[in-house]
CSV table of C-alpha atoms in Angstrom, one decimal:
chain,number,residue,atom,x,y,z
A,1321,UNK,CA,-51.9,127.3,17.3
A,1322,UNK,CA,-54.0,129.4,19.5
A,1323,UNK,CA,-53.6,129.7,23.1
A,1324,UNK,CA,-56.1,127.3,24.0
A,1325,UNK,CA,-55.2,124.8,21.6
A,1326,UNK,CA,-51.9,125.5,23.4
A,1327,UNK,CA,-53.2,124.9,26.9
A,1328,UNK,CA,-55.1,122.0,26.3
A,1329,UNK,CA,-52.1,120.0,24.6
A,1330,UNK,CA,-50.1,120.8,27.7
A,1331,UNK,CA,-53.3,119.7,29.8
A,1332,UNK,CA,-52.8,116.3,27.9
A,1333,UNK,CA,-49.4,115.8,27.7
A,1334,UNK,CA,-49.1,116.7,31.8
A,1335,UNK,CA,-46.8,119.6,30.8
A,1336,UNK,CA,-46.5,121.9,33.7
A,1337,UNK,CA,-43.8,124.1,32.1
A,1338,UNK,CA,-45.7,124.4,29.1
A,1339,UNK,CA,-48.8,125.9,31.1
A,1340,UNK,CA,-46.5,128.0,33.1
A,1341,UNK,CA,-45.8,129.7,29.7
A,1342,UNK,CA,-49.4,130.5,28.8
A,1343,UNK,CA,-50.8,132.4,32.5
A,1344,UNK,CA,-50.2,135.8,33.3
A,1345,UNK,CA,-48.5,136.6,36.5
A,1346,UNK,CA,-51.8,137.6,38.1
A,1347,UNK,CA,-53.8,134.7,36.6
A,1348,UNK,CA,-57.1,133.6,38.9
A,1349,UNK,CA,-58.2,130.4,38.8
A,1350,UNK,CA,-62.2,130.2,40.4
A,1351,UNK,CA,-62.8,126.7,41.4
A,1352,UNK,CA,-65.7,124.8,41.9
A,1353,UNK,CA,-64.5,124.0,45.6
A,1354,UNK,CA,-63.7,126.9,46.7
A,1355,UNK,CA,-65.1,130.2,47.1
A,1356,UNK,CA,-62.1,132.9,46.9
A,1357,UNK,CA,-59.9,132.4,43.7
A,1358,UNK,CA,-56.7,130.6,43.4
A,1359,UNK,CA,-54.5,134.1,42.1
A,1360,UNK,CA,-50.8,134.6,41.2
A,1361,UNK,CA,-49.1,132.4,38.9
A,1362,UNK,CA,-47.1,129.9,41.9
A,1363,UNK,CA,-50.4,129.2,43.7
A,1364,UNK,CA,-52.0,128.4,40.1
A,1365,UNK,CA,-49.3,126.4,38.9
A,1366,UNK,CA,-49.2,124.5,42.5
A,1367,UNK,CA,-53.2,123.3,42.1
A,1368,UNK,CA,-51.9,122.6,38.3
A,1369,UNK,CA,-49.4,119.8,39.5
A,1370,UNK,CA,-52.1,118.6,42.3
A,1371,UNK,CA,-54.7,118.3,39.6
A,1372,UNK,CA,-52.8,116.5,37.2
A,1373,UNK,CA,-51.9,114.2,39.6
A,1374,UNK,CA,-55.6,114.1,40.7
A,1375,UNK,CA,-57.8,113.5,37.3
A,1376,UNK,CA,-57.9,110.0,36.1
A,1377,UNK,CA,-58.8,109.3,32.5
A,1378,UNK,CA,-58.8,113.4,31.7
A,1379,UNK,CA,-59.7,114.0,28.4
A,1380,UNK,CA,-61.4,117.1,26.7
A,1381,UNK,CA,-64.5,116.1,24.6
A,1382,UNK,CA,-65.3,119.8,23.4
A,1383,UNK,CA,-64.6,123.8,22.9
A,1384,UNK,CA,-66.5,126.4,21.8
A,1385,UNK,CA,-65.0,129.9,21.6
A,1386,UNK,CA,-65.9,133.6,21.7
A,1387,UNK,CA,-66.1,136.3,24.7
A,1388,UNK,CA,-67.6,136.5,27.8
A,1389,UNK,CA,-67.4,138.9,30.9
A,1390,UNK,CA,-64.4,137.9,33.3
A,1391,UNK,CA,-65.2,137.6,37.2
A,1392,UNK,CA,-62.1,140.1,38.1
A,1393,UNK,CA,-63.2,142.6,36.7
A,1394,UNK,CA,-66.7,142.6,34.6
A,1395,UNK,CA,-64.0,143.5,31.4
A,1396,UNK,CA,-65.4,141.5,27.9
A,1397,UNK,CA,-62.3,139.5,27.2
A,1398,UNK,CA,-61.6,136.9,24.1
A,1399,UNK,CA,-62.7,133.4,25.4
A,1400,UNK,CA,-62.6,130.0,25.4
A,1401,UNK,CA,-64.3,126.8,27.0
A,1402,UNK,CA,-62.5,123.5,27.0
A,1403,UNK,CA,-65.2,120.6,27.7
A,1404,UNK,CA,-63.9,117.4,30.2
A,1405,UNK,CA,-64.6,114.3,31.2
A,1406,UNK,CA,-62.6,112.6,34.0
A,1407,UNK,CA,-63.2,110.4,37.0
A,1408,UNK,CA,-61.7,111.2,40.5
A,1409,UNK,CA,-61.7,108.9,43.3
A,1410,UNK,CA,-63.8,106.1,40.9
A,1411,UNK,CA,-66.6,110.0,40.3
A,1412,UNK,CA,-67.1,110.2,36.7
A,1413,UNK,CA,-66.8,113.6,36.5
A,1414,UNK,CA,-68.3,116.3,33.2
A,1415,UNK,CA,-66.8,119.6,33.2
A,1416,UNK,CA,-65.6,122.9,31.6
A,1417,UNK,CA,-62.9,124.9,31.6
A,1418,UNK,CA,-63.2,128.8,31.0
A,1419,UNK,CA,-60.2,130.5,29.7
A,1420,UNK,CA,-59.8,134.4,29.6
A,1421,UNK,CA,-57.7,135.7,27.3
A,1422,UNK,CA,-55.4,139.0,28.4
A,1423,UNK,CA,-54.6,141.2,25.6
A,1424,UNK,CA,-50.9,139.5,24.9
A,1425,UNK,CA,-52.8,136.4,24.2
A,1426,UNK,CA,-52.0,135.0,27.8
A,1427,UNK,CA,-55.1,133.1,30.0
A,1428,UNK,CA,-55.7,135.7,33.1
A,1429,UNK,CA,-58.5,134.0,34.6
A,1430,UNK,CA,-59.5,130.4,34.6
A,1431,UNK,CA,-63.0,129.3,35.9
A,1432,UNK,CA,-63.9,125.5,36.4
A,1433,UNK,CA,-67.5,124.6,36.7
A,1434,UNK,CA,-67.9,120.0,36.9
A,1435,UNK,CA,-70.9,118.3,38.0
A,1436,UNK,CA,-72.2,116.5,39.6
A,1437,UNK,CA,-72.2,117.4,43.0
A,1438,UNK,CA,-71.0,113.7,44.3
A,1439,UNK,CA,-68.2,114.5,41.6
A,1440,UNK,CA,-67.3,118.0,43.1
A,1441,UNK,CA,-67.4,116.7,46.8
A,1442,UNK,CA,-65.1,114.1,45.6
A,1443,UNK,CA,-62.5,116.4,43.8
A,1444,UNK,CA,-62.3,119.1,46.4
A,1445,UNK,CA,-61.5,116.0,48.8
A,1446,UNK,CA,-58.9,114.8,46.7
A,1447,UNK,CA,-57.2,118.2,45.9
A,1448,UNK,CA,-57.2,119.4,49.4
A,1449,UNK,CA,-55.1,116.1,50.1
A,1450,UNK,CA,-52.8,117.2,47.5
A,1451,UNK,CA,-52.5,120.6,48.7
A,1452,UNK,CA,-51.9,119.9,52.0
A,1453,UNK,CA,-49.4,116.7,51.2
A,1454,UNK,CA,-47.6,119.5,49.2
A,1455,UNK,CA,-47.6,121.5,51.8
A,1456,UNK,CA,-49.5,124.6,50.1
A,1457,UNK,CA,-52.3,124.7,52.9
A,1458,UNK,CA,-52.3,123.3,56.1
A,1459,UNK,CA,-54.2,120.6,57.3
A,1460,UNK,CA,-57.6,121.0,58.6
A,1461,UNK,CA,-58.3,121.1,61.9
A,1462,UNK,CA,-58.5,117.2,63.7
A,1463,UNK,CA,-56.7,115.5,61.2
């Protein structure tokens, strides 16, 4: 089973364990709410267990498979793109998930793109709750 295949079972099943086992230490994750990356393996695997908790009715729809430049580094790396549907705070959201592979087979870097905008307003809202009720950020200013 490849990596992928690997990653998106554990996606379904809510495995957080099982994903832990598939990111390199220094995995990024580049989401569509925030501008910096998400890097290390904790602070991936933290958002992980927020987003679980976060997508409603997450299923993947799609993948297509092949390589593609990494944002780290500019480095052509074996990849793969995981398509998604879910719906977040009653958003019906379409997405992708793009998985880069290190040379041990590993995802380094993961990059989420969802649409539409509505939808992406909506999940950065909800994951920033879950963040900060996990105490992983702190809470903006005035709340």
């Amino acid at each position: 089973m490849s990596t992928a295949d690997r990653f998106r079972a554990a996606v379904d099943r809510r495995d957080l364990a099982a994903l832990g086992e598939l990111f390199t230490e220094d995995i990024r994750l580049y989401s569509p709410v925030k501008f910096t990356p998400f890097e290390g393996k904790p602070m991936v695997m933290a958002l992980f267990q927020v987003l679980l908790r976060t997508f409603e009715d997450f299923r993947y729809i799609g993948d297509h498979t092949g390589t593609s430049q990494t944002s780290s580094d500019d480095a052509s790396a074996p990849s793969a793109v995981l398509i998604f549907r879910a719906t977040v705070a009653g958003k019906e959201i379409h997405g992708m998930d793009l998985l880069h592979f290190a040379d041990d087979g590993l995802i380094k870097e993961i990059t989420v793109m969802v649409r539409p905008q509505s939808a992406v307003r909506a999940l950065g809202e909800a994951v920033l709750t879950g963040l900060v009720a996990d105490g992983l950020v702190p809470a903006p200013q005035g709340q």
